[in-house]
Tab-separated table of C-alpha atoms in Angstrom:
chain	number	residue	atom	x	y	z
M	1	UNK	CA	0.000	0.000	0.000
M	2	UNK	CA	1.065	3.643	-1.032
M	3	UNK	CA	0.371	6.569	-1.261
M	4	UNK	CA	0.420	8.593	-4.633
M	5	UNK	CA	-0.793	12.017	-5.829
M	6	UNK	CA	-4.303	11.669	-7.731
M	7	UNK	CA	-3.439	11.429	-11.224
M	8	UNK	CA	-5.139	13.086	-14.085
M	9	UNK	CA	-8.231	11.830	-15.671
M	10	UNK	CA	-7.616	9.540	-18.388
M	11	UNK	CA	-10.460	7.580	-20.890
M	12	UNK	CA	-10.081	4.701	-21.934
M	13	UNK	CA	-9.672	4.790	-25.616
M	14	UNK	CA	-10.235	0.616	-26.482
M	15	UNK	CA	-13.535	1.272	-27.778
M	16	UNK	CA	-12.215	3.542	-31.062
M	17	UNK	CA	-9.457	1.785	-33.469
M	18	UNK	CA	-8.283	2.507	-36.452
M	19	UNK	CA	-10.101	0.259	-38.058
M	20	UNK	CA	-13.657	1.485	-36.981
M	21	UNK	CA	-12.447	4.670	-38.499
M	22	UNK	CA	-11.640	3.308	-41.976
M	23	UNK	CA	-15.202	1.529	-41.845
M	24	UNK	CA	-16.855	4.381	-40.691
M	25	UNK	CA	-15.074	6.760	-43.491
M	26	UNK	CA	-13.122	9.258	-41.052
M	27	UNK	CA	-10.515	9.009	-43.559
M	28	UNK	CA	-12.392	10.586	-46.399
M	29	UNK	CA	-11.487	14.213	-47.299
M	30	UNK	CA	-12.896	16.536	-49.592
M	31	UNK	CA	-12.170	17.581	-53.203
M	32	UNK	CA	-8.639	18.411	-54.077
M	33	UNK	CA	-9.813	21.969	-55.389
M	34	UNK	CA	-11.429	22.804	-52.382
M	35	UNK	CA	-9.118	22.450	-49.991
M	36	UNK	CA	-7.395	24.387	-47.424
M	37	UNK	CA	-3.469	24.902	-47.326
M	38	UNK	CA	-3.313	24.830	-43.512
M	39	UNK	CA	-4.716	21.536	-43.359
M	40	UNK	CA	-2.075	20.083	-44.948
M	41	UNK	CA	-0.165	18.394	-41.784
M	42	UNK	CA	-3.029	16.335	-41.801
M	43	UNK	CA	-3.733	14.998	-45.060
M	44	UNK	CA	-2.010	11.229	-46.266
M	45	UNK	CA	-1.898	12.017	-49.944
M	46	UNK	CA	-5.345	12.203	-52.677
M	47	UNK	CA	-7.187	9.514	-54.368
M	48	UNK	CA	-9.624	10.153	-57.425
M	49	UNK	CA	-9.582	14.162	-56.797
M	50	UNK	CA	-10.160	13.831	-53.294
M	51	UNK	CA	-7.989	14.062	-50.354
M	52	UNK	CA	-6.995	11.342	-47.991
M	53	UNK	CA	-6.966	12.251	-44.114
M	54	UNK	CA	-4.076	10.672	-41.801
M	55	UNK	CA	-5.513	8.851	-39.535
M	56	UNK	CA	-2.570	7.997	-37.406
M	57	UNK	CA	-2.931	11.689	-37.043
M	58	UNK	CA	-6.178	11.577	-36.318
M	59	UNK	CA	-6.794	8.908	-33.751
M	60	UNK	CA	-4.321	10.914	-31.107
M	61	UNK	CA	-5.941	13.762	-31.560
M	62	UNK	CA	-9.233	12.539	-31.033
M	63	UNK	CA	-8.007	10.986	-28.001
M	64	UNK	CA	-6.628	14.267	-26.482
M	65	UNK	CA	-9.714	16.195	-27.041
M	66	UNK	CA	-12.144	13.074	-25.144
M	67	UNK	CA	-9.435	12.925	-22.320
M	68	UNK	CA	-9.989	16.419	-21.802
M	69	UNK	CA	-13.623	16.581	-22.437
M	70	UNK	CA	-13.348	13.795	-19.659
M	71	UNK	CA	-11.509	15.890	-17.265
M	72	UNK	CA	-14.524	18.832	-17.676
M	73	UNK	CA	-17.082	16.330	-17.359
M	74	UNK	CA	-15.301	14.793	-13.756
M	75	UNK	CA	-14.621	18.543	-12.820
M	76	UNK	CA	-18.704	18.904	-13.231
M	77	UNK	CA	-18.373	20.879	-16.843
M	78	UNK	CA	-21.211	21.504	-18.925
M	79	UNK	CA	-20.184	20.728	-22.561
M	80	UNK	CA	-22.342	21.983	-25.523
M	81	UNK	CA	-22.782	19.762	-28.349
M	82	UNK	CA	-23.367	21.745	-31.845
M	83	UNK	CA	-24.617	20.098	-35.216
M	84	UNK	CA	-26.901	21.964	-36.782
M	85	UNK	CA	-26.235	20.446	-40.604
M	86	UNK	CA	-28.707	17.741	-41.533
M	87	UNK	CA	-26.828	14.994	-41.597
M	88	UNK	CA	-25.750	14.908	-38.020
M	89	UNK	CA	-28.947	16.816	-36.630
M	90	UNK	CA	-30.185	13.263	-34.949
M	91	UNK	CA	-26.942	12.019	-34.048
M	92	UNK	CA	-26.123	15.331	-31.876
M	93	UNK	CA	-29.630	15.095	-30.036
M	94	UNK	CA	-29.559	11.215	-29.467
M	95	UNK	CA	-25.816	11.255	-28.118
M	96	UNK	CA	-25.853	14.900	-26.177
M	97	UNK	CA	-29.614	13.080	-24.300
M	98	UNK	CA	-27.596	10.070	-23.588
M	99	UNK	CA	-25.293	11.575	-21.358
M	100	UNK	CA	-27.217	14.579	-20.092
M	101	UNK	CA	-25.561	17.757	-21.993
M	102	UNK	CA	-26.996	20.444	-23.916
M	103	UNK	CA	-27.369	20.713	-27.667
M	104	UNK	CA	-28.208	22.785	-30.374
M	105	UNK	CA	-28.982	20.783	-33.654
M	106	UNK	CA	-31.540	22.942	-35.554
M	107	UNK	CA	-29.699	26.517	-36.378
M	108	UNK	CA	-27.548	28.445	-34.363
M	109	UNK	CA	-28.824	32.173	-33.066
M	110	UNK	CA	-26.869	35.036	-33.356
M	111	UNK	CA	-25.682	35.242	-29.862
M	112	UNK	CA	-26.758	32.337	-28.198
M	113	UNK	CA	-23.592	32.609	-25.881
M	114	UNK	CA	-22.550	36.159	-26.286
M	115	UNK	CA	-25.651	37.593	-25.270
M	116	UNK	CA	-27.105	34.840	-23.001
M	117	UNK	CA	-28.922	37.476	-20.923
M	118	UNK	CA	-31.932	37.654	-23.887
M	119	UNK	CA	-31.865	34.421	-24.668
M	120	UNK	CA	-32.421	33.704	-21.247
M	121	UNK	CA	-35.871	35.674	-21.454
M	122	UNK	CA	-36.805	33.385	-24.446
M	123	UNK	CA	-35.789	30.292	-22.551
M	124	UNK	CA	-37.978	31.569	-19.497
M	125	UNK	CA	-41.051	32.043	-22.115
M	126	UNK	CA	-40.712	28.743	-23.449
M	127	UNK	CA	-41.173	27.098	-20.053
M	128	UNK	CA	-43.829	29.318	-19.442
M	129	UNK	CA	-45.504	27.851	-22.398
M	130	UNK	CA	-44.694	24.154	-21.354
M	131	UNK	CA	-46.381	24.474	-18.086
M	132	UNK	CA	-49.341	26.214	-19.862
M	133	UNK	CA	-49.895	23.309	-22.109
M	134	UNK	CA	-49.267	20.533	-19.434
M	135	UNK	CA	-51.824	22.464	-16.755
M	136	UNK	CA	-54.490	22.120	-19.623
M	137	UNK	CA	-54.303	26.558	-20.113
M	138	UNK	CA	-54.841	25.578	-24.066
M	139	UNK	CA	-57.479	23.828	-24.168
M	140	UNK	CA	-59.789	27.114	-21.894
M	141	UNK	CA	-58.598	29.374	-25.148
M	142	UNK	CA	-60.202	29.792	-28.273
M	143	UNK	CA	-59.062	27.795	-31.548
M	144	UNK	CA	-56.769	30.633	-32.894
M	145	UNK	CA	-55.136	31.583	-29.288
M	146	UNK	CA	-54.121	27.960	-29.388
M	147	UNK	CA	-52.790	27.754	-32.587
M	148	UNK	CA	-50.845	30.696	-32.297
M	149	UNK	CA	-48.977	29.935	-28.938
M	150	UNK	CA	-48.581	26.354	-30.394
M	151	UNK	CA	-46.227	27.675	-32.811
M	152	UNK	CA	-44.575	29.774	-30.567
M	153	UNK	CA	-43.611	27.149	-28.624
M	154	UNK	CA	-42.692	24.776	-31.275
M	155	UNK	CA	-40.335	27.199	-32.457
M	156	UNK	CA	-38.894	27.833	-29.192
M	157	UNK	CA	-38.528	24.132	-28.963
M	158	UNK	CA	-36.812	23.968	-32.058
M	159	UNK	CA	-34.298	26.738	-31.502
M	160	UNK	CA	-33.920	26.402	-27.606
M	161	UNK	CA	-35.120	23.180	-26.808
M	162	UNK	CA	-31.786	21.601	-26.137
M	163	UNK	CA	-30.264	24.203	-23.853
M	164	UNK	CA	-33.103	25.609	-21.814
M	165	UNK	CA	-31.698	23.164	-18.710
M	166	UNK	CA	-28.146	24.686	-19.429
M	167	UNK	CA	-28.412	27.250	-16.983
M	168	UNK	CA	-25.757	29.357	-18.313
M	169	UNK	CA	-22.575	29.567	-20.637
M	170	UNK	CA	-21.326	25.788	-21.028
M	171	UNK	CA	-17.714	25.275	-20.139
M	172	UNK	CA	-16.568	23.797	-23.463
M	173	UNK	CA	-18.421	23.435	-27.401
M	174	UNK	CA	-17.968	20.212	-29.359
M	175	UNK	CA	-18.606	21.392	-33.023
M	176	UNK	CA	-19.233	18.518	-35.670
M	177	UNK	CA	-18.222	21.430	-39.003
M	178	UNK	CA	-16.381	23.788	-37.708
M	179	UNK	CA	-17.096	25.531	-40.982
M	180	UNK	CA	-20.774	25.411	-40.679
M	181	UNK	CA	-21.092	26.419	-37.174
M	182	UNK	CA	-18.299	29.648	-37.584
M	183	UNK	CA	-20.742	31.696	-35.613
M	184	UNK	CA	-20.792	29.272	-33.066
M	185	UNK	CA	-16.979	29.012	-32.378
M	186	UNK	CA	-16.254	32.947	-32.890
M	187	UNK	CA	-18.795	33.282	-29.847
M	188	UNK	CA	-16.640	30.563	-28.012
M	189	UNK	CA	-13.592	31.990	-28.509
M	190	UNK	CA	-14.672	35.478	-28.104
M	191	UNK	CA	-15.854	34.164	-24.425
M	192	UNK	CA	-12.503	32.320	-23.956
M	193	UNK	CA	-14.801	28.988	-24.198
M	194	UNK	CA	-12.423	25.806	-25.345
M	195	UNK	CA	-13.668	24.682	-28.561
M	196	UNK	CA	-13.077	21.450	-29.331
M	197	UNK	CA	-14.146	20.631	-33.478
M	198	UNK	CA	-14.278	18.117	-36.177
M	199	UNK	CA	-12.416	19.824	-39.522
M	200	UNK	CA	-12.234	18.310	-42.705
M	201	UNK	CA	-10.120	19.113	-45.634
M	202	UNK	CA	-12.071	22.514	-46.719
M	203	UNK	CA	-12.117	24.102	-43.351
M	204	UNK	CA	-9.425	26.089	-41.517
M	205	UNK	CA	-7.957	24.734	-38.118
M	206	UNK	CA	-7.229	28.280	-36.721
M	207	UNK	CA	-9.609	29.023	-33.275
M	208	UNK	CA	-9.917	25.410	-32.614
M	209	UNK	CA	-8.080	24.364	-29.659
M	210	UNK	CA	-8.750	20.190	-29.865
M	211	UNK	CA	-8.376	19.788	-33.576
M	212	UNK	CA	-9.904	16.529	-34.805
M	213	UNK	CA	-8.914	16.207	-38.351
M	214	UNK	CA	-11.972	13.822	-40.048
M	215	UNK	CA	-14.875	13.381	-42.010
M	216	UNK	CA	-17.714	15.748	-40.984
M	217	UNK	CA	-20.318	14.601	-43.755
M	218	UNK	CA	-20.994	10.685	-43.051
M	219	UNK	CA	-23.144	10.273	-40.646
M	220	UNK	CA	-21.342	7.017	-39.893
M	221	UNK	CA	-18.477	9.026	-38.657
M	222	UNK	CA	-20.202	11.625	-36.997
M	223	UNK	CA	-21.933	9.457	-35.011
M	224	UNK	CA	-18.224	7.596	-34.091
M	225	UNK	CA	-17.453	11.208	-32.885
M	226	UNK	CA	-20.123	11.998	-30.792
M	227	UNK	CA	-20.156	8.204	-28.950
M	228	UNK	CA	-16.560	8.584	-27.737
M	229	UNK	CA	-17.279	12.302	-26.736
M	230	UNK	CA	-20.850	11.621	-24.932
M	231	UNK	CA	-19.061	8.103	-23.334
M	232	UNK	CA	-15.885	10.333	-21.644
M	233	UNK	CA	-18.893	12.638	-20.538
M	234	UNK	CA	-20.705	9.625	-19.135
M	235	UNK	CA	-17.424	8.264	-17.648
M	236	UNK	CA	-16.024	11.766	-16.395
M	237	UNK	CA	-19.328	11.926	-14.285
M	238	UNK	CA	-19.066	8.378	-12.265
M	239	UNK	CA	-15.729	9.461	-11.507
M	240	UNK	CA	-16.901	12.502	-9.236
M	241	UNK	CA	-18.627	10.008	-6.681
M	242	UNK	CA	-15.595	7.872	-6.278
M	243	UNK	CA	-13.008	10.688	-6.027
M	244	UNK	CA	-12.349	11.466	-1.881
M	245	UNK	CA	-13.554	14.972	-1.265
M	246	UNK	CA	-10.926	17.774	0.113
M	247	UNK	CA	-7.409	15.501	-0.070
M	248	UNK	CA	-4.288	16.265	-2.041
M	249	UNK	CA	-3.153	12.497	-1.793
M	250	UNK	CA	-5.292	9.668	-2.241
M	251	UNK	CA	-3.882	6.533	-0.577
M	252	UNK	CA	-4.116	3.431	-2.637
M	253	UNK	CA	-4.313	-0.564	-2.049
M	254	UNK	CA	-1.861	-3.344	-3.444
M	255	UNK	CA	-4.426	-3.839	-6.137
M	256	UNK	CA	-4.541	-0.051	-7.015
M	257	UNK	CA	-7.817	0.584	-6.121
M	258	UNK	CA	-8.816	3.164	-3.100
M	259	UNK	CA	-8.215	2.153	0.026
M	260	UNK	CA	-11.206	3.136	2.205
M	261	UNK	CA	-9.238	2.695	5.911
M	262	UNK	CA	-8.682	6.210	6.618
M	263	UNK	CA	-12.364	7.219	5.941
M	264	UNK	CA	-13.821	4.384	8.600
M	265	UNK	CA	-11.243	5.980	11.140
M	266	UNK	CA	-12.399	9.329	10.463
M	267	UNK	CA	-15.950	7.836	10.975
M	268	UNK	CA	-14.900	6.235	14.560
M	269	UNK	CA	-14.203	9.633	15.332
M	270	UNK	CA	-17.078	11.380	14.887
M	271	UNK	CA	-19.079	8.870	17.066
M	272	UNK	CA	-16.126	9.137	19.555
M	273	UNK	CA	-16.538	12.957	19.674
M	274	UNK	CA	-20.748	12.664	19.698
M	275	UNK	CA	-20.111	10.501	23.316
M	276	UNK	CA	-18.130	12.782	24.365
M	277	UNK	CA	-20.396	15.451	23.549
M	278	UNK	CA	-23.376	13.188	25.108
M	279	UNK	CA	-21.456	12.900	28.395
M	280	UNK	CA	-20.715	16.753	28.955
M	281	UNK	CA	-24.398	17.395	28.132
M	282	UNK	CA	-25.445	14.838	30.897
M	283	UNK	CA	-22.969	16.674	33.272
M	284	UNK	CA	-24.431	19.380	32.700
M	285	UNK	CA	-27.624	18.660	33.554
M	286	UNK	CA	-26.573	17.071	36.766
M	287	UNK	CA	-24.760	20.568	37.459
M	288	UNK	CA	-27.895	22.282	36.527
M	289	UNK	CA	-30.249	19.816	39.390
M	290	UNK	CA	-27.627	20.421	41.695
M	291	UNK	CA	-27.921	24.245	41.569
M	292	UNK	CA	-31.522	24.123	41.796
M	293	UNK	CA	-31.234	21.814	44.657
M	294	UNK	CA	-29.624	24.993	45.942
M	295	UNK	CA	-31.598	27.731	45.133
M	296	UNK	CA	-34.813	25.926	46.438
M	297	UNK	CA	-33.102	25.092	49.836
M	298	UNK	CA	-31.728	28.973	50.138
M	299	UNK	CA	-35.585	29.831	48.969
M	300	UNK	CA	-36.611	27.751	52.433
M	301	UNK	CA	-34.813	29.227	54.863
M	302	UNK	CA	-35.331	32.718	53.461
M	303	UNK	CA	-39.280	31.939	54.152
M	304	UNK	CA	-38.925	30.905	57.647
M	305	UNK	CA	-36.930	33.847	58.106
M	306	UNK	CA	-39.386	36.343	56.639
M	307	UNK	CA	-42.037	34.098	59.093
M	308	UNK	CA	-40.157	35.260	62.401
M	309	UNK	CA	-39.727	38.797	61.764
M	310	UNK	CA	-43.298	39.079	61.204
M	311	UNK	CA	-44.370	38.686	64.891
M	312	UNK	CA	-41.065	41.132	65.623
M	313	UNK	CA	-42.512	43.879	63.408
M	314	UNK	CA	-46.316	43.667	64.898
M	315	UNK	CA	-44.514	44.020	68.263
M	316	UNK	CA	-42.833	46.976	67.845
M	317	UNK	CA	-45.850	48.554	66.306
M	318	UNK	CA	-47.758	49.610	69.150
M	319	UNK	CA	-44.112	50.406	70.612
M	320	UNK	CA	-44.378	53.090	67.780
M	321	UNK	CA	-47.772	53.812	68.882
M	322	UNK	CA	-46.897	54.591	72.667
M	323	UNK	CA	-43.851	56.783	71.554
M	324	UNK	CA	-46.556	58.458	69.002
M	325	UNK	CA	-48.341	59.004	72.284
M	326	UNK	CA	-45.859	60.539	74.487
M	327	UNK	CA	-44.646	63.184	71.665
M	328	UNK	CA	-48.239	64.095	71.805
M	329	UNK	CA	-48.225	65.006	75.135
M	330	UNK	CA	-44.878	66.613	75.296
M	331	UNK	CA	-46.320	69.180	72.820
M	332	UNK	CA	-49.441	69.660	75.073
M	333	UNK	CA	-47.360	70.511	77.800
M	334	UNK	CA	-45.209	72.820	75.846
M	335	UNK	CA	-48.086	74.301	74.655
M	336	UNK	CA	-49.123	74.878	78.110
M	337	UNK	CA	-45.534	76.672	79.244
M	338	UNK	CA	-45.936	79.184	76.530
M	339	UNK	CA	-48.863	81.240	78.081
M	340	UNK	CA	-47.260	81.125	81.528
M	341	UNK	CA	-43.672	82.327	79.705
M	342	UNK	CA	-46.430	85.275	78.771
M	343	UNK	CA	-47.903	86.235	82.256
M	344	UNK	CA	-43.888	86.246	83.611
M	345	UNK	CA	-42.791	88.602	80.884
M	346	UNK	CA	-46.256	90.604	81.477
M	347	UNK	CA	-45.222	90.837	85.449
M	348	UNK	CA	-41.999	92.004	84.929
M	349	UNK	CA	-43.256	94.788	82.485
M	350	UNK	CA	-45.946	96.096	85.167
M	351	UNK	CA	-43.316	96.222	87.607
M	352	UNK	CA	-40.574	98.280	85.408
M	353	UNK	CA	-43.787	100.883	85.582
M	354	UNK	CA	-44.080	101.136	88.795
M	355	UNK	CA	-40.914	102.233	89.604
């Protein structure tokens, strides 16, 4: 047992040969006059007017741009799938459904990524119409209402259908004819999306950053393109539930598989930490009796207390009283000196007369 640092993702590329790409016609360029001078790294030689494609050329590059469409799909990527020429129309849909990715296969609007902010309006309107037509809403309207918002929302459906779940601007674009769908990739690469495209003979290379050089016509080899691409999606996605969340290093067995040791031990712990949480909380409560034991025992003796200073205080009450009493008479008697203070002072006057 080891321990290793996580390595990157990697697909595994059994399922596409060589062979399935001469049967399927990857091979197959187009006419000699129509060609394009910069795609001549890739091309074997010409046959009958028409140019050959290497496909020991081919097959690595095809395998670079699924290991990194893997790598987007593990990381949680959204990858949009574009075909919007006939011929791989059905292919794009069934393959981008399979493994749960957005699509555009009917025509590509001006500014379906660079201004994602109005086509998220018509996106919002379409749903709006989806839930009106499943709640029953068109069949309360009159014939022409109904006919006129069916439309609406068949075009809608057309246009937006694939990406009205995408939720915002995809992380990478898989483009089947790079020269067909130019609107498509300048929006990409304007936004600094990866664009990873399918170019035959007639079409230039330049904006593409996973070059697949190939047939984009036979729908044989279109749909060889989009199986590899939408299996690394499907692939890229259970490897998110196996991957250990938050660690550098990922420690492996003697058969190279994860070893799951360290997670049980970090399990133990947690139930070792919720005793010990269970035991201070019990503590606590015993703390908790014991100062209420306390309080109702101090509570007790503070009653019979207040009970024996009642009789005290009713005692000295009519001691207040008789000392209420006395003061009383004190004043009466002072009241009485005054008028014989008068008579002296009146005496001594009559006398100073006299004399």
């Amino acid at each position: 047992m080891g321990c290793m640092e996580a390595q990157p993702w990697r697909y595994n590329m059994t399922d596409v040969s060589m062979r399935q790409m001469l049967e399927a016609g990857v091979h197959f360029g187009h006419q000699t006059r129509f060609w394009n001078p910069k795609m001549a790294p890739y091309i074997f030689g010409d046959r009958s007017k028409i140019h050959i494609i290497n496909l020991e050329k081919s097959l690595p590059l095809f395998k670079d741009a699924v290991n990194f469409i893997g790598s987007m799909a593990s990381n949680r990527g959204k990858i949009l799938f574009v075909g919007t020429k006939r011929s791989a129309q059905e292919v794009i849909k069934e393959e981008a459904t399979r493994c749960g990715m957005p699509y555009v296969n009917h025509r590509w609007l001006g500014g379906m990524l660079t201004n994602w902010k109005t086509v998220k309006q018509s996106i919002k309107r379409l749903k709006e119409l989806e839930a009106m037509s499943d709640d029953g809403t068109f069949e309360r309207l009159t014939k022409k209402e109904t006919l006129t918002l069916t439309r609406e929302l068949e075009k809608l459906e057309r246009s937006l259908g694939g990406i009205k779940d995408m939720g915002g601007v995809p992380d990478a674009v898989f483009v089947i004819d790079v020269g067909h769908e130019k609107i498509a990739v300048a929006e990409a690469k304007k936004l600094g999306i990866p664009v990873i495209g399918v170019v035959d003979t007639n079409n230039s290379p330049d904006n593409i950053d996973y070059i697949v050089p190939g047939n984009d016509d036979a729908i044989r080899a279109i749909r060889l393109y989009a199986q590899g691409i939408s299996d690394a999606v499907i692939t890229g996605r259970e490897t998110i539930s196996v991957g250990t969340a938050g660690d550098d290093f990922v420690e492996l067995s003697e058969d190279g598989g994860v070893a799951t040791k360290p997670a049980a031990k970090k399990k133990t712990a947690k139930k070792t930490t919720v005793k010990k949480a269970t035991v201070k909380k019990k503590t606590t409560v015993k703390k908790v009796a014991a100062k209420s034991d306390d309080k109702s025992t101090d509570t007790t003796e503070a009653k019979s207390e207040a009970k024996e200073a009642k009789p005290e205080a009713k005692e000295a009450k009519p001691e207040a009283k008789e000392a209420k009493s006395e003061a009383k008479e004190a004043k009466s008697e002072a009241k009485e000196a005054k008028p014989e203070a008068k008579d002296v002072k009146e005496e001594k006057a009559d006398k100073g007369d006299e004399s």
